Tab-separated table of C-alpha atoms and ligand atoms in Angstrom:
chain	number	residue	atom	x	y	z
A	1	MET	CA	176.074	-73.561	-171.537
A	2	GLY	CA	175.244	-74.531	-168.146
A	3	GLN	CA	172.848	-76.312	-166.809
A	4	LEU	CA	169.735	-73.600	-166.451
A	5	LYS	CA	170.530	-72.600	-169.712
A	6	ASP	CA	170.349	-75.775	-171.168
A	7	LYS	CA	166.765	-76.025	-169.954
A	8	ILE	CA	165.431	-72.808	-171.023
A	9	TYR	CA	166.700	-73.627	-174.530
A	10	GLU	CA	165.190	-76.521	-174.339
A	11	LYS	CA	161.828	-75.114	-173.274
A	12	ILE	CA	162.277	-72.456	-176.063
A	13	GLN	CA	162.082	-74.963	-178.513
A	14	GLU	CA	159.319	-76.638	-177.258
A	15	HIS	CA	157.390	-73.020	-177.031
A	16	ARG	CA	158.549	-71.526	-180.401
A	17	PRO	CA	156.228	-73.470	-182.207
A	18	ARG	CA	153.061	-72.921	-179.842
A	19	VAL	CA	153.664	-69.035	-180.758
A	20	LYS	CA	154.009	-69.655	-184.562
A	21	ALA	CA	150.975	-72.301	-184.758
A	22	LEU	CA	149.051	-69.492	-182.837
A	23	LEU	CA	149.780	-66.546	-185.221
A	24	ALA	CA	149.242	-68.484	-188.468
A	25	ASP	CA	145.608	-70.424	-187.760
A	26	HIS	CA	144.001	-68.152	-185.443
A	27	GLY	CA	145.764	-64.405	-185.847
A	28	GLU	CA	142.412	-62.597	-186.025
A	29	LYS	CA	140.743	-64.332	-183.973
A	30	ILE	CA	139.158	-61.200	-181.055
A	31	ILE	CA	139.811	-61.802	-177.437
A	32	SER	CA	139.510	-58.639	-176.067
A	33	GLU	CA	137.518	-55.165	-177.238
A	34	VAL	CA	138.262	-51.748	-175.759
A	35	THR	CA	135.966	-49.921	-174.293
A	36	VAL	CA	135.443	-45.899	-173.936
A	37	GLN	CA	136.549	-46.143	-170.087
A	38	GLN	CA	138.936	-48.519	-170.562
A	39	ALA	CA	140.721	-46.355	-173.172
A	40	ILE	CA	140.266	-43.139	-170.582
A	41	GLY	CA	141.177	-45.647	-167.619
A	42	GLY	CA	144.689	-46.937	-167.892
A	43	MET	CA	143.688	-49.501	-170.358
A	44	ARG	CA	142.571	-51.700	-166.864
A	45	GLY	CA	141.040	-55.349	-167.992
A	46	VAL	CA	142.496	-55.219	-171.895
A	47	LYS	CA	144.202	-58.114	-172.623
A	48	ALA	CA	146.911	-56.934	-174.834
A	49	LEU	CA	150.024	-58.803	-173.083
A	50	ILE	CA	151.290	-62.498	-173.060
A	51	THR	CA	153.454	-63.989	-170.153
A	52	ASP	CA	153.768	-67.041	-169.166
A	53	ILE	CA	155.595	-66.441	-165.937
A	54	SER	CA	152.858	-65.385	-163.857
A	55	TYR	CA	149.023	-64.700	-164.094
A	56	LEU	CA	147.052	-62.828	-161.314
A	57	ASP	CA	143.055	-64.001	-160.887
A	58	PRO	CA	141.416	-61.345	-159.379
A	59	TYR	CA	139.880	-63.532	-156.822
A	60	GLU	CA	142.568	-66.153	-156.298
A	61	GLY	CA	145.786	-63.845	-156.593
A	62	ILE	CA	149.133	-64.534	-158.025
A	63	ARG	CA	150.333	-67.974	-159.571
A	64	TYR	CA	153.963	-68.024	-160.900
A	65	ARG	CA	154.295	-70.589	-163.169
A	66	GLY	CA	150.607	-71.688	-162.447
A	67	PHE	CA	151.672	-72.108	-158.793
A	68	THR	CA	149.884	-70.328	-155.333
A	69	LEU	CA	152.394	-68.736	-152.847
A	70	PRO	CA	151.324	-71.365	-150.434
A	71	GLU	CA	152.440	-74.395	-152.855
A	72	LEU	CA	155.589	-72.572	-153.875
A	73	PHE	CA	156.625	-71.742	-150.407
A	74	THR	CA	156.078	-75.334	-149.501
A	75	LYS	CA	157.628	-76.983	-152.784
A	76	LEU	CA	160.753	-75.024	-153.624
A	77	PRO	CA	163.842	-76.376	-152.108
A	78	LYS	CA	164.496	-74.298	-148.859
A	79	ALA	CA	167.894	-72.563	-147.994
A	80	GLU	CA	170.445	-74.435	-145.752
A	81	ASN	CA	169.096	-74.532	-141.827
A	82	SER	CA	165.842	-72.712	-143.212
A	83	ASP	CA	162.093	-73.249	-143.642
A	84	MET	CA	162.398	-70.664	-146.104
A	85	PRO	CA	162.926	-70.788	-149.913
A	86	CYS	CA	165.762	-69.920	-152.369
A	87	VAL	CA	165.624	-67.038	-154.215
A	88	GLU	CA	167.750	-69.049	-156.575
A	89	GLY	CA	165.435	-72.092	-156.969
A	90	LEU	CA	162.491	-69.704	-157.922
A	91	ILE	CA	164.818	-67.581	-160.416
A	92	TYR	CA	165.006	-71.119	-161.975
A	93	LEU	CA	160.776	-72.026	-161.808
A	94	LEU	CA	160.673	-68.710	-163.515
A	95	LEU	CA	162.925	-69.327	-166.297
A	96	THR	CA	162.219	-72.489	-167.088
A	97	GLY	CA	158.443	-73.430	-165.557
A	98	ASP	CA	159.961	-76.537	-163.514
A	99	ILE	CA	160.177	-76.919	-159.894
A	100	PRO	CA	164.005	-77.353	-159.600
A	101	THR	CA	165.918	-80.173	-157.514
A	102	ASP	CA	168.419	-78.943	-154.878
A	103	GLU	CA	171.521	-79.945	-157.367
A	104	GLN	CA	169.670	-77.361	-159.737
A	105	VAL	CA	169.459	-74.714	-157.309
A	106	SER	CA	173.020	-75.175	-156.296
A	107	ASN	CA	173.575	-74.689	-159.999
A	108	VAL	CA	172.051	-71.618	-159.996
A	109	ARG	CA	173.508	-70.243	-156.926
A	110	TYR	CA	177.121	-70.677	-157.950
A	111	THR	CA	176.188	-69.552	-161.667
A	112	MET	CA	175.208	-66.221	-159.628
A	113	LEU	CA	177.956	-65.848	-157.309
A	114	ASN	CA	180.595	-65.592	-160.188
A	115	ARG	CA	178.409	-62.794	-161.379
A	116	ARG	CA	178.185	-60.726	-158.370
A	117	MET	CA	181.292	-58.391	-158.164
A	118	LEU	CA	180.524	-54.884	-159.195
A	119	PRO	CA	182.978	-52.404	-161.329
A	120	LYS	CA	184.612	-49.862	-159.451
A	121	TYR	CA	183.142	-47.072	-161.663
A	122	VAL	CA	179.512	-48.497	-160.188
A	123	TYR	CA	180.893	-47.566	-156.524
A	124	GLU	CA	181.682	-43.966	-157.305
A	125	VAL	CA	178.343	-43.114	-159.539
A	126	ILE	CA	176.683	-43.983	-156.582
A	127	ASP	CA	179.053	-42.238	-153.853
A	128	ALA	CA	178.179	-39.168	-156.073
A	129	PHE	CA	175.300	-39.107	-154.896
A	130	PRO	CA	174.033	-36.321	-151.654
A	131	ASN	CA	173.180	-38.030	-148.755
A	132	HIS	CA	169.378	-36.880	-149.085
A	133	SER	CA	168.995	-38.501	-152.453
A	134	HIS	CA	165.610	-41.157	-152.719
A	135	PRO	CA	167.101	-44.251	-152.913
A	136	MET	CA	165.203	-45.548	-155.720
A	137	ALA	CA	166.850	-42.671	-157.694
A	138	ILE	CA	170.501	-43.932	-156.848
A	139	LEU	CA	169.680	-47.454	-157.793
A	140	SER	CA	168.202	-46.492	-161.280
A	141	ALA	CA	171.040	-44.607	-161.711
A	142	ALA	CA	173.285	-47.253	-160.968
A	143	VAL	CA	171.586	-49.564	-162.639
A	144	MET	CA	172.099	-47.483	-166.087
A	145	SER	CA	175.720	-46.882	-165.205
A	146	LEU	CA	176.316	-51.022	-165.559
A	147	GLN	CA	174.817	-50.472	-169.237
A	148	ARG	CA	178.403	-50.569	-170.500
A	149	GLU	CA	178.911	-53.795	-170.001
A	150	SER	CA	175.789	-55.383	-172.034
A	151	LEU	CA	176.498	-57.937	-173.851
A	152	PHE	CA	173.681	-58.134	-176.026
A	153	ASN	CA	175.085	-54.905	-177.282
A	154	ILE	CA	178.178	-56.334	-178.430
A	155	LYS	CA	176.627	-59.260	-179.761
A	156	TYR	CA	173.768	-57.123	-181.908
A	157	HIS	CA	176.963	-54.984	-183.472
A	158	GLN	CA	178.213	-57.809	-184.648
A	159	GLY	CA	175.593	-58.964	-186.056
A	160	MET	CA	173.555	-61.498	-184.629
A	161	SER	CA	170.740	-63.849	-185.634
A	162	LYS	CA	167.238	-62.990	-184.063
A	163	LEU	CA	167.210	-66.308	-182.907
A	164	ASP	CA	169.954	-65.584	-180.636
A	165	TYR	CA	169.038	-62.761	-179.069
A	166	TRP	CA	168.120	-64.796	-175.964
A	167	ASP	CA	171.249	-65.668	-174.927
A	168	PRO	CA	173.221	-62.433	-174.661
A	169	THR	CA	170.179	-61.316	-172.637
A	170	TYR	CA	170.096	-64.218	-170.281
A	171	GLU	CA	173.497	-63.371	-169.879
A	172	ASP	CA	173.181	-59.802	-169.092
A	173	ALA	CA	170.205	-60.662	-167.158
A	174	MET	CA	172.072	-62.986	-164.716
A	175	ASN	CA	174.577	-60.594	-164.581
A	176	LEU	CA	172.195	-57.589	-163.253
A	177	LEU	CA	170.260	-60.250	-161.395
A	178	ALA	CA	173.383	-61.048	-159.030
A	179	LYS	CA	174.535	-57.736	-158.610
A	180	LEU	CA	171.356	-55.959	-157.745
A	181	PRO	CA	171.210	-56.873	-153.880
A	182	VAL	CA	174.703	-56.142	-153.876
A	183	LEU	CA	173.666	-52.087	-155.620
A	184	GLY	CA	171.090	-52.439	-152.445
A	185	ALA	CA	173.379	-52.954	-149.967
A	186	TYR	CA	175.564	-50.810	-151.362
A	187	ILE	CA	173.436	-47.521	-151.315
A	188	TYR	CA	171.773	-48.809	-147.978
A	189	ASN	CA	175.051	-49.174	-146.312
A	190	LYS	CA	176.104	-45.341	-148.148
A	191	LEU	CA	172.859	-43.634	-146.804
A	192	TYR	CA	172.066	-45.136	-143.495
A	193	LYS	CA	175.320	-46.681	-141.916
A	194	ASP	CA	177.438	-44.079	-142.747
A	195	GLY	CA	179.294	-45.853	-145.808
A	196	LYS	CA	180.253	-48.852	-143.907
A	197	SER	CA	181.466	-51.683	-146.307
A	198	THR	CA	179.401	-53.844	-147.888
A	199	TYR	CA	181.217	-57.487	-147.367
A	200	GLN	CA	179.955	-60.044	-149.439
A	201	ASP	CA	179.806	-63.887	-148.371
A	202	PRO	CA	180.157	-65.969	-151.247
A	203	THR	CA	178.749	-69.153	-148.836
A	204	LEU	CA	175.762	-67.665	-148.863
A	205	ASP	CA	172.611	-67.649	-150.873
A	206	PHE	CA	171.073	-64.336	-152.840
A	207	GLY	CA	168.452	-63.555	-149.690
A	208	GLY	CA	171.664	-64.706	-146.978
A	209	ASN	CA	173.815	-62.472	-148.501
A	210	PHE	CA	171.976	-59.865	-148.727
A	211	ALA	CA	170.904	-59.885	-144.993
A	212	SER	CA	174.560	-60.313	-144.264
A	213	MET	CA	176.006	-57.164	-146.123
A	214	ILE	CA	173.368	-55.173	-144.875
A	215	GLY	CA	174.372	-56.318	-141.220
A	216	GLN	CA	171.249	-58.335	-140.189
A	217	PRO	CA	171.724	-60.908	-138.485
A	218	SER	CA	169.355	-63.885	-138.571
A	219	PRO	CA	166.185	-64.399	-139.138
A	220	TYR	CA	166.507	-61.468	-141.632
A	221	ASP	CA	168.540	-63.823	-144.136
A	222	ASP	CA	164.858	-65.859	-144.374
A	223	VAL	CA	162.828	-61.896	-144.336
A	224	ALA	CA	164.592	-60.792	-147.513
A	225	ARG	CA	164.271	-64.362	-149.430
A	226	MET	CA	160.361	-64.201	-148.641
A	227	TYR	CA	160.647	-60.631	-149.508
A	228	PHE	CA	162.379	-61.040	-152.756
A	229	ILE	CA	159.884	-63.730	-153.425
A	230	ILE	CA	156.504	-62.450	-153.304
A	231	HIS	CA	157.368	-59.437	-155.032
A	232	ALA	CA	159.131	-61.044	-157.918
A	233	ASP	CA	156.212	-60.622	-160.561
A	234	HIS	CA	152.479	-59.759	-160.716
A	235	GLU	CA	151.767	-60.798	-164.612
A	236	SER	CA	152.871	-58.070	-166.995
A	237	GLY	CA	150.416	-55.274	-167.045
A	238	ASN	CA	151.408	-53.619	-163.950
A	239	VAL	CA	153.450	-50.649	-164.427
A	240	SER	CA	157.103	-51.873	-163.395
A	241	ALA	CA	156.576	-55.287	-165.297
A	242	HIS	CA	155.384	-53.275	-168.208
A	243	ALA	CA	157.792	-50.119	-168.189
A	244	GLY	CA	160.344	-53.029	-168.144
A	245	HIS	CA	158.973	-54.996	-170.585
A	246	LEU	CA	157.976	-51.994	-172.850
A	247	VAL	CA	161.806	-50.734	-172.955
A	248	ALA	CA	163.016	-53.841	-173.863
A	249	SER	CA	160.784	-54.406	-176.495
A	250	SER	CA	162.774	-51.427	-178.915
A	251	LEU	CA	165.736	-54.064	-178.261
A	252	SER	CA	167.437	-51.325	-175.631
A	253	ASP	CA	169.333	-53.903	-173.601
A	254	VAL	CA	168.158	-54.923	-169.999
A	255	TYR	CA	170.236	-52.562	-167.921
A	256	PHE	CA	168.001	-49.982	-169.656
A	257	ALA	CA	165.070	-51.887	-169.189
A	258	ILE	CA	165.542	-52.176	-165.380
A	259	SER	CA	166.196	-48.851	-165.264
A	260	GLY	CA	162.781	-47.722	-166.495
A	261	MET	CA	161.232	-50.695	-163.847
A	262	ILE	CA	162.593	-48.926	-161.301
A	263	ASN	CA	161.410	-45.559	-162.277
A	264	GLY	CA	157.708	-46.931	-162.626
A	265	LEU	CA	158.526	-48.687	-159.656
A	266	ALA	CA	159.343	-45.082	-157.460
A	267	GLY	CA	155.574	-43.841	-157.784
A	268	PRO	CA	153.153	-43.713	-154.570
A	269	LEU	CA	150.267	-45.467	-156.410
A	270	HIS	CA	152.273	-48.735	-157.511
A	271	GLY	CA	155.847	-50.090	-155.326
A	272	LEU	CA	156.403	-46.575	-153.097
A	273	ALA	CA	152.892	-47.672	-151.672
A	274	ASN	CA	155.077	-49.742	-148.690
A	275	GLN	CA	156.841	-46.553	-147.968
A	276	GLU	CA	153.717	-44.493	-147.965
A	277	VAL	CA	152.071	-47.071	-145.477
A	278	LEU	CA	154.590	-46.532	-142.758
A	279	ARG	CA	154.866	-42.776	-143.749
A	280	TRP	CA	151.277	-42.723	-142.904
A	281	ILE	CA	151.512	-45.083	-139.744
A	282	GLN	CA	154.234	-42.759	-138.035
A	283	GLU	CA	151.959	-39.836	-138.964
A	284	LEU	CA	149.029	-41.434	-136.711
A	285	ARG	CA	151.382	-42.463	-133.930
A	286	GLU	CA	153.426	-38.856	-133.776
A	287	LYS	CA	149.692	-37.543	-133.569
A	288	MET	CA	148.622	-39.967	-130.850
A	289	GLY	CA	151.570	-39.206	-128.738
A	290	GLY	CA	153.229	-42.982	-128.710
A	291	LYS	CA	149.385	-43.857	-127.236
A	292	ALA	CA	148.003	-47.075	-128.995
A	293	PRO	CA	144.797	-45.916	-131.485
A	294	VAL	CA	141.555	-47.274	-130.379
A	295	ARG	CA	139.459	-48.172	-133.157
A	296	GLU	CA	137.138	-44.734	-133.306
A	297	GLU	CA	140.590	-43.172	-133.408
A	298	MET	CA	141.360	-44.980	-136.355
A	299	GLU	CA	138.525	-44.904	-138.068
A	300	LYS	CA	138.300	-41.346	-138.000
A	301	PHE	CA	142.429	-41.007	-138.662
A	302	VAL	CA	141.001	-43.282	-142.122
A	303	TRP	CA	138.363	-40.764	-142.603
A	304	ASP	CA	140.239	-37.947	-141.952
A	305	THR	CA	143.020	-39.145	-144.593
A	306	LEU	CA	140.033	-39.610	-147.268
A	307	ASN	CA	138.257	-36.516	-146.844
A	308	ASN	CA	141.634	-34.788	-147.530
A	309	GLY	CA	141.888	-36.005	-150.958
A	310	GLN	CA	144.234	-38.777	-150.243
A	311	VAL	CA	144.459	-42.743	-151.202
A	312	ILE	CA	144.282	-44.982	-148.264
A	313	PRO	CA	148.282	-46.673	-149.193
A	314	GLY	CA	148.147	-50.660	-148.661
A	315	PHE	CA	144.678	-50.921	-149.916
A	316	GLY	CA	142.816	-51.209	-153.175
A	317	HIS	CA	143.999	-53.084	-156.552
A	318	ALA	CA	144.022	-52.469	-160.507
A	319	VAL	CA	143.157	-56.063	-160.715
A	320	LEU	CA	142.905	-57.856	-157.485
A	321	ARG	CA	139.389	-58.387	-156.050
A	322	LYS	CA	140.086	-59.848	-152.353
A	323	THR	CA	142.696	-59.380	-149.770
A	324	ASP	CA	145.911	-60.341	-151.821
A	325	PRO	CA	147.886	-63.381	-150.860
A	326	ARG	CA	151.193	-61.823	-150.672
A	327	TYR	CA	149.516	-59.887	-147.989
A	328	THR	CA	148.244	-63.056	-146.206
A	329	VAL	CA	151.938	-64.197	-146.134
A	330	GLN	CA	153.023	-61.584	-144.458
A	331	ARG	CA	150.556	-61.688	-141.989
A	332	GLU	CA	150.807	-65.135	-141.493
A	333	PHE	CA	154.251	-64.318	-140.646
A	334	CYS	CA	153.861	-61.908	-138.734
A	335	LEU	CA	151.159	-63.593	-136.513
A	336	LYS	CA	154.110	-66.756	-135.841
A	337	GLN	CA	157.275	-64.558	-135.592
A	338	LEU	CA	156.046	-61.158	-134.042
A	339	PRO	CA	152.100	-61.166	-133.266
A	340	ASP	CA	153.186	-58.440	-130.374
A	341	ASP	CA	154.904	-55.715	-132.321
A	342	ASP	CA	153.740	-52.761	-131.491
A	343	LEU	CA	153.272	-51.668	-135.548
A	344	PHE	CA	151.894	-54.948	-136.461
A	345	GLN	CA	148.703	-54.050	-133.751
A	346	TYR	CA	148.082	-50.853	-136.144
A	347	VAL	CA	148.513	-53.079	-139.324
A	348	ASN	CA	146.342	-55.195	-137.737
A	349	MET	CA	143.827	-52.839	-136.746
A	350	LEU	CA	143.707	-51.314	-140.143
A	351	TYR	CA	142.782	-54.619	-141.370
A	352	ASP	CA	139.890	-54.226	-139.777
A	353	VAL	CA	138.837	-50.725	-140.272
A	354	VAL	CA	139.918	-49.756	-143.431
A	355	PRO	CA	137.829	-52.010	-145.385
A	356	PRO	CA	134.308	-51.316	-144.493
A	357	ILE	CA	135.107	-47.464	-144.869
A	358	LEU	CA	136.444	-47.923	-148.215
A	359	LYS	CA	133.278	-49.383	-149.106
A	360	LYS	CA	131.188	-47.174	-147.335
A	361	HIS	CA	133.494	-44.237	-149.388
A	362	GLY	CA	132.407	-46.218	-152.443
A	363	HIS	CA	135.004	-45.074	-154.653
A	364	ALA	CA	137.693	-47.775	-154.367
A	365	LYS	CA	136.572	-51.553	-156.522
A	366	ASN	CA	138.947	-53.147	-154.131
A	367	PRO	CA	138.997	-52.497	-150.631
A	368	TRP	CA	141.239	-55.309	-149.297
A	369	PRO	CA	144.742	-54.853	-148.273
A	370	ASN	CA	147.801	-55.290	-150.929
A	371	LEU	CA	150.649	-56.579	-150.187
A	372	ASP	CA	152.644	-53.162	-149.410
A	373	ALA	CA	150.359	-52.643	-146.337
A	374	GLN	CA	152.349	-55.497	-144.339
A	375	SER	CA	155.708	-55.622	-145.894
A	376	GLY	CA	157.156	-52.206	-144.300
A	377	VAL	CA	155.953	-54.287	-140.619
A	378	ILE	CA	158.109	-56.457	-140.736
A	379	GLN	CA	161.053	-55.137	-142.141
A	380	TRP	CA	160.461	-52.185	-139.105
A	381	HIS	CA	160.370	-55.009	-136.649
A	382	TYR	CA	163.486	-56.618	-137.837
A	383	GLY	CA	165.822	-53.079	-137.580
A	384	VAL	CA	165.793	-51.771	-141.118
A	385	THR	CA	163.459	-48.817	-140.279
A	386	GLN	CA	164.935	-46.346	-142.900
A	387	TYR	CA	161.274	-46.572	-145.022
A	388	ASP	CA	162.846	-44.421	-147.856
A	389	PHE	CA	164.467	-48.055	-148.570
A	390	TYR	CA	161.557	-50.483	-149.068
A	391	THR	CA	160.878	-50.078	-152.437
A	392	VAL	CA	164.907	-50.751	-153.271
A	393	LEU	CA	163.508	-54.488	-151.903
A	394	PHE	CA	160.615	-54.254	-154.150
A	395	SER	CA	163.000	-53.659	-156.720
A	396	ILE	CA	165.139	-56.544	-156.446
A	397	GLY	CA	162.397	-58.909	-156.222
A	398	ARG	CA	160.488	-57.537	-159.014
A	399	ALA	CA	163.963	-57.980	-161.597
A	400	ILE	CA	163.267	-61.591	-161.259
A	401	GLY	CA	160.084	-61.720	-162.823
A	402	VAL	CA	160.839	-58.814	-165.150
A	403	LEU	CA	164.443	-60.291	-166.441
A	404	SER	CA	162.846	-64.006	-166.684
A	405	ASN	CA	160.068	-62.327	-168.984
A	406	ILE	CA	162.606	-60.124	-171.234
A	407	ILE	CA	164.365	-63.140	-171.663
A	408	TRP	CA	161.380	-65.047	-173.264
A	409	ASP	CA	160.650	-61.983	-174.879
A	410	ARG	CA	163.731	-62.030	-176.902
A	411	ALA	CA	163.078	-66.171	-177.178
A	412	ILE	CA	159.454	-65.755	-178.991
A	413	GLY	CA	160.435	-62.779	-180.711
A	414	TYR	CA	157.658	-60.573	-179.634
A	415	PRO	CA	157.826	-57.160	-181.666
A	416	ILE	CA	158.359	-53.818	-180.555
A	417	GLU	CA	155.588	-52.792	-178.464
A	418	ARG	CA	153.476	-49.987	-180.538
A	419	PRO	CA	149.748	-49.734	-179.428
A	420	LYS	CA	147.647	-47.069	-181.630
A	421	SER	CA	146.060	-43.597	-179.947
A	422	ILE	CA	143.364	-41.800	-180.581
A	423	THR	CA	142.326	-38.314	-180.270
A	424	THR	CA	139.629	-36.617	-177.997
A	425	ASP	CA	137.590	-35.581	-181.022
A	426	MET	CA	137.800	-38.919	-182.645
A	427	LEU	CA	136.174	-40.654	-179.602
A	428	GLU	CA	133.420	-38.191	-179.556
A	429	GLN	CA	132.870	-38.714	-183.076
A	430	ILE	CA	133.340	-42.601	-182.412
A	431	VAL	CA	130.345	-42.283	-179.612
A	432	GLY	CA	127.906	-39.939	-182.014
A	433	ILE	CA	128.463	-36.382	-179.985
A	434	LYS	CA	130.003	-35.322	-182.445
B	1	LIG	N1	141.958	-45.656	-150.940
B	1	LIG	C1	141.357	-44.498	-151.717
B	1	LIG	N2	140.387	-43.966	-152.796
B	1	LIG	C2	140.941	-45.103	-153.396
B	1	LIG	C3	141.946	-46.189	-152.997
B	1	LIG	C4	142.695	-46.215	-151.564
B	1	LIG	N3	142.940	-46.920	-150.862
B	1	LIG	N4	141.822	-47.415	-154.294
B	1	LIG	C5	141.356	-46.885	-155.174
B	1	LIG	N5	140.767	-45.685	-154.693
B	1	LIG	C6	139.856	-44.644	-155.482
B	1	LIG	C7	140.336	-44.692	-156.643
B	1	LIG	O1	141.839	-43.343	-156.253
B	1	LIG	C8	139.683	-43.765	-157.854
B	1	LIG	O2	138.836	-43.056	-157.374
B	1	LIG	P1	138.175	-41.876	-158.135
B	1	LIG	O3	137.117	-42.567	-158.524
B	1	LIG	O4	138.004	-40.585	-157.378
B	1	LIG	O5	139.345	-40.946	-159.564
B	1	LIG	C9	138.430	-44.839	-157.291
B	1	LIG	O6	138.717	-45.361	-155.987
B	1	LIG	C10	138.741	-45.907	-158.440
B	1	LIG	O7	139.731	-46.630	-158.845
B	1	LIG	P2	139.733	-48.116	-158.280
B	1	LIG	O8	139.267	-48.625	-159.651
B	1	LIG	O9	139.475	-49.217	-157.257
B	1	LIG	O10	141.803	-48.490	-158.252
B	1	LIG	P3	142.289	-48.248	-159.506
B	1	LIG	O11	142.602	-49.273	-160.211
B	1	LIG	O12	142.506	-46.955	-160.493
B	1	LIG	O13	143.941	-47.663	-158.939
B	1	LIG	C11	145.430	-48.344	-157.379
B	1	LIG	C12	144.437	-49.395	-158.035
B	1	LIG	C13	146.194	-49.336	-156.463
B	1	LIG	C14	146.610	-47.535	-158.245
B	1	LIG	C15	144.545	-47.901	-155.945
B	1	LIG	O14	143.806	-48.816	-155.820
B	1	LIG	C16	145.183	-46.679	-154.834
B	1	LIG	O15	145.350	-45.497	-155.285
B	1	LIG	N6	146.001	-47.322	-153.798
B	1	LIG	C17	146.762	-47.076	-152.929
B	1	LIG	C18	147.660	-47.216	-152.982
B	1	LIG	C19	148.558	-48.542	-152.935
B	1	LIG	O16	148.301	-49.291	-152.199
B	1	LIG	N7	149.357	-48.997	-154.076
B	1	LIG	C20	149.798	-50.052	-154.163
B	1	LIG	C21	149.364	-51.163	-155.264
B	1	LIG	C22	150.240	-52.597	-155.268
B	1	LIG	C23	151.039	-52.314	-155.878
B	1	LIG	O17	151.338	-52.138	-157.368
B	1	LIG	O18	152.552	-52.210	-155.678
C-alpha cells in the first residue's frame, strides 16, 4: 500500500471499534426528533447522518476535520512558489484527519499523477455532445462513461469481504478524482476554446495543472486551488453530498455516486447559484447600459427580483445563519487582488444592500451571502467568463469531500440508506385532524 492508503487503513482500525461501541451500548439513545414542519420542509435540522470529514456550525461556518478555513489556509503545505495550499494536502487531511507534511503531499501528488489519463472513449462521449449542451450534463455523462473502469465492481463480483470494501473504493475514488480536472478542462476547451487540445503538465499539482489545461496563466493556478479547497465539503446533508452518499449506500460504485452528486449540484438552489449570480448581475448591467448603479438603483433591482417571485441568488442558506466563511475567504481575496474590478463593485454593493432587504422581505431565515455570491466574480476577472461552467468547478471541488466520505462510509460499513415515509392522511391522523 502507498503512504496515504496505509494511513487511512490505520485510522480505520482505530475508528471501527468506536462505532461498534456506540451501536452496542447506546443504540436506542434519541439524538433528534422530527416535527411536522421538518417532514414537510425538507428535513431541515434533522440529525440523521454521520460524517467526520466536516461539520457546519450555523454561526461559525464550515470546519474540515476540525479546522476552520483560515486555519487550513495557514496550516496546509503550500504549492510551489505560492502562498496557496495544494489541493493534494486537503485530500490527505480529509481522508486521514491529519495535516500532512510536504513529503506526504508529494506522495499524494505522485499517487494521483499516474491516474490522470482519460481513456479514448471518454473523449468520444464528450465530443458527441452538441456545443449548446450544459457543461454539467456533459460532465455527468462523462463520469458515467468511466463507470466501466470501476475496480470495486470487479472485486465485488469476485466475492470480496465487507471489511475490504473501502480498499477498491479508495482506488476508484483516487482514479476519478485525478481525472475530474482533466474532464472539466476538456469540456471547457471543447465548448469555449474551439476544441483546443487539453495538454497536461505532469510537473504541476492538481490546481496548477487545471489552470494550465484551460490556458489560464498565474495567478489563476492559485484561484483554482482556493476554489477547489473551499468547495470541497459542507457536511453531509446538502443535496450534492447527500446524493453522493445515498447512491453509494446501495454499493453503487463511485462513478454512479459522483454522477448523482453532479446532477444534484446542477440545481439553481444549490451549486448552479454561482452561475445564476453572474447571469443576474449581467441582467442589471444590461439594464444600466454600462453605467454603474447607485445604491437606490441596486435596491430597486433587488426588490424587483423578489416581487417577481424569484430568489436572490447567492444569498440565504439552509443551515448557515451568518455570512458564509467561504464567501469571506473569496471577498478577502478580491479586496487584496482585484479591489477595483467592475464586477466586484457590484458584488460589494450587493453585500450591503441585500441583507437589509431580505430582512424586510421577511421570508429568508438567513439574509447573509453564501459562497456563490462571490465566486463568479473571481473567475470572471481572470478571464473565465463562461458562467455556465462555474458549477463544473464546484463539482471538481465537491467531489473531494464526497469521495472522502464514500471511502469512509465503506470502511465503517454504513448500511443502505432507507428512511421511512408516511402519507398526508397519516400525518393528519398523528396531529389529530382526522
Ligand atoms: N431570496 C429570496 N427568498 C429567499 C432567499 C433568497 N435568497 N432565501 C430563502 N428565501 C425564501 C425561501 O424561498 C422561502 O420562501 P417561502 O417561505 O415563500 O417558501 C423562505 O425564504 C424560507 O426559506 P429558508 O428557510 O430561509 O431557506 P431554505 O433552507 O428553504 O433554502 C436556499 C435555502 C439556499 C435554497 C435559499 O436560501 C435560496 O433559495 N437561496 C438562493 C439560491 C442560492 O444562493 N443557493 C445556493 C446556496 C449555497 C449552495 O448550496 O451552493
